[in-house]
CSV table of C-alpha atoms (C1' of nucleotides) in Angstrom, one decimal:
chain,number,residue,atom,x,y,z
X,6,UNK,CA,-8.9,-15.1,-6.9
X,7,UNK,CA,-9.8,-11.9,-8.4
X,8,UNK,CA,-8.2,-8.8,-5.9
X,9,UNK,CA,-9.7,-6.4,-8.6
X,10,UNK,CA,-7.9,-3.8,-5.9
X,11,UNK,CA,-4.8,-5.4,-6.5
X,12,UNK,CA,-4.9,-6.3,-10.0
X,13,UNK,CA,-5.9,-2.2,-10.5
X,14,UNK,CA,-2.7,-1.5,-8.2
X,15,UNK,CA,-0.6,-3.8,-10.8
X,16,UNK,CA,-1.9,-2.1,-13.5
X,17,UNK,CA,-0.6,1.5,-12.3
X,18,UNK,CA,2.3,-0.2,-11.7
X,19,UNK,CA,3.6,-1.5,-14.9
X,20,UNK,CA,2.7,2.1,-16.2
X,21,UNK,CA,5.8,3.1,-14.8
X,22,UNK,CA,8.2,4.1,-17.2
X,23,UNK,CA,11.8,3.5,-16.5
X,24,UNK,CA,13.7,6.0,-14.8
X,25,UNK,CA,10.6,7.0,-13.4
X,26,UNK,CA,9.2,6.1,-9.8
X,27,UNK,CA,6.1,7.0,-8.2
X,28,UNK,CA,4.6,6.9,-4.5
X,29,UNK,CA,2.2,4.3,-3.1
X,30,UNK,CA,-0.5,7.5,-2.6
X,31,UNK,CA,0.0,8.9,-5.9
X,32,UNK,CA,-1.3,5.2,-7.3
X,33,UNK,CA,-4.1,5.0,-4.4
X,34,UNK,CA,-5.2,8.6,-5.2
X,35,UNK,CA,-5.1,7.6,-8.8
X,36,UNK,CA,-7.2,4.6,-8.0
X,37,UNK,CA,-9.8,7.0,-5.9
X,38,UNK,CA,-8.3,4.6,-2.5
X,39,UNK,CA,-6.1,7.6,-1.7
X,40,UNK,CA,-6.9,6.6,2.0
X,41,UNK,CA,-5.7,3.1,1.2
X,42,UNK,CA,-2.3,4.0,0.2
X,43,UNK,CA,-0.7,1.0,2.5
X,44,UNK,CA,-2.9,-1.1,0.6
X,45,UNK,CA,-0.9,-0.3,-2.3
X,46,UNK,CA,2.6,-1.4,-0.9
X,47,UNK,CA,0.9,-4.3,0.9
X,48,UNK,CA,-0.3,-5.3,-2.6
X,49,UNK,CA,3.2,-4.9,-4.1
X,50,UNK,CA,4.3,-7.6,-1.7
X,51,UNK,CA,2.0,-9.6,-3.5
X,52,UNK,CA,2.9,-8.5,-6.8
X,53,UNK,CA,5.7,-11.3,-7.0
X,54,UNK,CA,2.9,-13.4,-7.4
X,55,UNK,CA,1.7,-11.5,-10.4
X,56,UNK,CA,1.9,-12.4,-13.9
X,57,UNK,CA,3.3,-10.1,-15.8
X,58,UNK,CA,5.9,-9.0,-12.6
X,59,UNK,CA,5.3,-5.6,-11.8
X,60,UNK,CA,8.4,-3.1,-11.3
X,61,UNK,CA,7.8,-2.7,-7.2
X,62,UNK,CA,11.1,-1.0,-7.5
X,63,UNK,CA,10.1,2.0,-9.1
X,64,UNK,CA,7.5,2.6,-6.1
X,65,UNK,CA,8.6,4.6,-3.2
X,66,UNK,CA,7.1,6.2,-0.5
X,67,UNK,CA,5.7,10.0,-0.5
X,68,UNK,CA,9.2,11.5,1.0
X,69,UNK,CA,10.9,9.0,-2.3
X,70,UNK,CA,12.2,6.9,0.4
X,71,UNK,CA,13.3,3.3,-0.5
X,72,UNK,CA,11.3,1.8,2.3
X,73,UNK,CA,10.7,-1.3,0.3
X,74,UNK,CA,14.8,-1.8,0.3
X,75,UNK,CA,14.0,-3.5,3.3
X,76,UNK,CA,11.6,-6.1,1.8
X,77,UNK,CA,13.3,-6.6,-1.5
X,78,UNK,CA,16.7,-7.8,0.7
X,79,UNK,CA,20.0,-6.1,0.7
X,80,UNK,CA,20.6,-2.8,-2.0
X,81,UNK,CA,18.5,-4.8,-4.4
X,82,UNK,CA,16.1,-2.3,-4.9
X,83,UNK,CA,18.7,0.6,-4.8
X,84,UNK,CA,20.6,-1.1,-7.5
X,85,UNK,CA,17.5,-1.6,-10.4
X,86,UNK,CA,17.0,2.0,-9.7
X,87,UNK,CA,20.5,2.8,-10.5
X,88,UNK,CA,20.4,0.5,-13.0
X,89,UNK,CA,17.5,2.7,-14.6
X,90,UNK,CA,19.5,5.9,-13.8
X,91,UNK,CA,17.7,6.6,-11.2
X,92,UNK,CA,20.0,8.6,-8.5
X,93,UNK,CA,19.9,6.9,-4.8
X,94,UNK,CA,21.7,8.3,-2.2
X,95,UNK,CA,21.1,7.1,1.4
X,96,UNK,CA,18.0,5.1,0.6
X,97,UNK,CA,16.6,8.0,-0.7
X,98,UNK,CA,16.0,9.2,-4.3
X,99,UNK,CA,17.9,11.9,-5.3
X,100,UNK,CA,15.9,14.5,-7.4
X,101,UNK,CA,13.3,12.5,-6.4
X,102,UNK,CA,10.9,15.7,-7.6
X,103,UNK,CA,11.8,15.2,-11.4
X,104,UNK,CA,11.5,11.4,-11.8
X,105,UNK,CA,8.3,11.5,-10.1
X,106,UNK,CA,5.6,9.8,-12.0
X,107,UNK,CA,2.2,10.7,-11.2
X,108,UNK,CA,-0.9,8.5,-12.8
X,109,UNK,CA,-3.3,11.2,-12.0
X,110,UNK,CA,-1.4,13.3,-13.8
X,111,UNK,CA,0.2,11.6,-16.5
X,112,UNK,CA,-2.7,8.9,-17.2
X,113,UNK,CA,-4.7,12.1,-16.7
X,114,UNK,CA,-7.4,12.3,-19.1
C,27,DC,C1',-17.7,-11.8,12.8
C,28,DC,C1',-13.7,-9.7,15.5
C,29,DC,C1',-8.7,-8.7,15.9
C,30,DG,C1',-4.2,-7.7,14.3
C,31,DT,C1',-1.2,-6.3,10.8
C,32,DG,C1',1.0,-3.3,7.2
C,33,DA,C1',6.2,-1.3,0.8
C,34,DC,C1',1.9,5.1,3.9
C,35,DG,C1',0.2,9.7,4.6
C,36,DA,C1',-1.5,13.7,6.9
C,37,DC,C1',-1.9,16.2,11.1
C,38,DA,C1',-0.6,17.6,15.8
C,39,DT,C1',2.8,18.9,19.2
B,25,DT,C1',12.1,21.1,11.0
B,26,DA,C1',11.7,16.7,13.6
B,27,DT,C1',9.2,13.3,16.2
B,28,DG,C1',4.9,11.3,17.6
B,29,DT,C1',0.2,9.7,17.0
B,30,DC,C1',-4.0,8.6,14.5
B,31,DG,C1',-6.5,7.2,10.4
B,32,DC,C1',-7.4,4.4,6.2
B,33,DC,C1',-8.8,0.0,4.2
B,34,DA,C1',-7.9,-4.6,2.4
B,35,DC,C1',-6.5,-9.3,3.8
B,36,DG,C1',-5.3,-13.3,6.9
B,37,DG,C1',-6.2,-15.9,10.9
DNA sequence: CCCGTGACGACAT
DNA sequence: TATGTCGCCACGG
Protein backbone atom coordinates (compact mmCIF):
# COMPACT_ATOMS: atom_id res chain seq x y z
CA UNK A 1 0.00 0.00 0.00
CA UNK A 2 1.52 3.16 -1.05
CA UNK A 3 -1.41 6.22 -0.45
CA UNK A 4 1.39 8.58 -1.75
CA UNK A 5 -1.74 11.20 -0.91
CA UNK A 6 -1.71 10.05 2.50
CA UNK A 7 1.82 9.47 3.24
CA UNK A 8 2.26 13.38 1.71
CA UNK A 9 -0.65 14.35 4.29
CA UNK A 10 1.56 12.55 7.19
CA UNK A 11 4.45 14.27 6.19
CA UNK A 12 2.84 17.89 6.69
CA UNK A 13 1.64 16.60 9.64
CA UNK A 14 4.63 15.75 11.68
CA UNK A 15 5.89 19.22 10.51
CA UNK A 16 3.86 20.60 13.16
CA UNK A 17 5.67 22.06 15.77
CA UNK A 18 4.28 21.92 19.17
CA UNK A 19 2.13 24.46 20.32
CA UNK A 20 1.31 24.93 16.96
CA UNK A 21 -1.86 23.62 15.01
CA UNK A 22 -2.88 23.97 11.49
CA UNK A 23 -6.13 23.31 9.34
CA UNK A 24 -6.89 20.37 7.13
CA UNK A 25 -7.02 23.12 3.97
CA UNK A 26 -3.97 24.76 4.87
CA UNK A 27 -2.11 21.09 4.45
CA UNK A 28 -4.35 20.29 1.22
CA UNK A 29 -3.49 23.73 -0.27
CA UNK A 30 -0.02 23.09 0.67
CA UNK A 31 -0.23 19.75 -1.07
CA UNK A 32 -1.80 21.60 -4.28
CA UNK A 33 -5.37 19.13 -3.23
CA UNK A 34 -6.75 22.33 -1.68
CA UNK A 35 -10.17 20.99 -2.99
CA UNK A 36 -9.38 17.77 -1.19
CA UNK A 37 -9.23 19.20 2.20
CA UNK A 38 -11.61 16.27 3.73
CA UNK A 39 -9.17 14.03 2.28
CA UNK A 40 -6.87 15.36 4.66
CA UNK A 41 -8.87 14.55 7.91
CA UNK A 42 -10.16 11.40 6.41
CA UNK A 43 -6.41 10.47 6.04
CA UNK A 44 -5.68 11.46 9.64
CA UNK A 45 -8.14 8.78 10.67
CA UNK A 46 -5.82 6.61 9.06
CA UNK A 47 -2.88 8.03 10.50
CA UNK A 48 -3.06 5.70 13.62
CA UNK A 49 -2.02 3.27 11.29
CA UNK A 50 1.07 5.24 10.44
CA UNK A 51 4.49 4.62 11.42
CA UNK A 52 6.01 7.29 12.86
CA UNK A 53 2.29 8.44 14.61
CA UNK A 54 1.41 11.69 13.33
CA UNK A 55 0.16 14.46 15.91
CA UNK A 56 -3.70 14.55 14.44
CA UNK A 57 -4.16 16.62 17.42
CA UNK A 58 -2.59 19.57 16.37
CA UNK A 59 -4.97 19.62 13.17
CA UNK A 60 -8.11 21.52 13.33
CA UNK A 61 -10.60 22.73 11.11
CA UNK A 62 -10.44 26.27 9.23
CA UNK A 63 -12.71 28.11 12.07
CA UNK A 64 -9.70 26.13 14.76
CA UNK A 65 -12.54 24.04 15.81
CA UNK A 66 -11.66 20.66 17.56
CA UNK A 67 -13.96 18.72 15.27
CA UNK A 68 -11.70 15.71 15.51
CA UNK A 69 -12.49 15.72 19.58
CA UNK A 70 -15.27 13.77 18.48
CA UNK A 71 -13.17 10.95 16.84
CA UNK A 72 -10.24 10.98 19.17
CA UNK A 73 -13.06 10.08 22.23
CA UNK A 74 -13.77 12.15 25.24
CA UNK A 75 -11.43 15.78 25.81
CA UNK A 76 -8.55 13.64 24.61
CA UNK A 77 -7.70 15.89 21.95
CA UNK A 78 -8.42 19.04 24.04
CA UNK A 79 -6.14 17.80 26.67
CA UNK A 80 -2.69 17.17 24.29
CA UNK A 81 -3.39 20.63 23.10
CA UNK A 82 -3.39 21.96 26.52
CA UNK A 83 -0.83 19.82 27.33
CA UNK A 84 1.28 21.69 24.51
CA UNK A 85 -0.15 25.13 25.82
CA UNK A 86 -2.33 25.32 23.38
CA UNK A 87 -5.52 27.39 24.78
CA UNK A 88 -9.03 25.48 24.28
CA UNK A 89 -12.03 26.87 25.28
CA UNK A 90 -15.32 25.33 24.20
CA UNK A 91 -13.85 22.98 21.64
CA UNK A 92 -12.43 25.73 20.03
CA UNK A 93 -8.77 27.16 20.06
CA UNK A 94 -8.40 30.13 21.68
CA UNK A 95 -6.00 32.58 19.81
CA UNK A 96 -6.34 30.24 17.32
CA UNK A 97 -4.81 33.11 14.84
CA UNK A 98 -1.25 33.05 16.48
CA UNK A 99 -0.65 29.31 16.85
CA UNK A 100 -1.67 28.78 13.41
CA UNK A 101 0.83 26.94 11.38
CA UNK A 102 0.68 27.32 7.83
CA UNK A 103 3.05 24.86 5.44
CA UNK A 104 2.62 27.09 2.60
CA UNK A 105 3.88 29.53 4.40
CA UNK A 106 6.28 28.27 6.78
CA UNK A 107 7.71 25.29 4.51
CA UNK A 108 7.45 28.13 1.99
CA UNK A 109 10.37 28.20 -0.20
C1' DC B 1 -17.61 0.56 -12.83
C1' DC B 2 -21.10 2.89 -9.83
C1' DC B 3 -22.59 4.60 -5.22
C1' DG B 4 -22.02 6.26 -0.69
C1' DT B 5 -19.25 8.38 2.73
C1' DG B 6 -16.37 11.92 5.05
C1' DA B 7 -11.31 15.02 11.07
C1' DC B 8 -13.71 20.53 5.33
C1' DG B 9 -14.32 24.79 2.85
C1' DA B 10 -16.38 28.35 0.17
C1' DC B 11 -20.46 30.49 -1.41
C1' DA B 12 -25.44 31.61 -1.29
C1' DT B 13 -29.47 33.12 1.16
C1' DT C 1 -23.53 37.18 11.49
C1' DA C 2 -25.77 32.64 11.23
C1' DT C 3 -27.68 28.71 8.74
C1' DG C 4 -28.06 25.98 4.64
C1' DT C 5 -26.39 23.86 0.43
C1' DC C 6 -22.99 22.38 -2.97
C1' DG C 7 -18.46 20.96 -4.37
C1' DC C 8 -14.05 18.39 -4.00
C1' DC C 9 -11.58 14.02 -4.28
C1' DA C 10 -9.79 9.70 -2.44
C1' DC C 11 -11.19 5.19 -0.58
C1' DG C 12 -14.26 1.17 0.51
C1' DG C 13 -17.94 -1.87 -0.70
Amino acid sequence: MEPNFFDSVYEVARLIPPGRVTSYGAIASYLGTKGSSRMVGYAMQASVNADPPVPAHRVVNRQGLLTAKFHFGGDLMQQLLESEGIKVQDDQVQNFKSVFWDPAVELAL
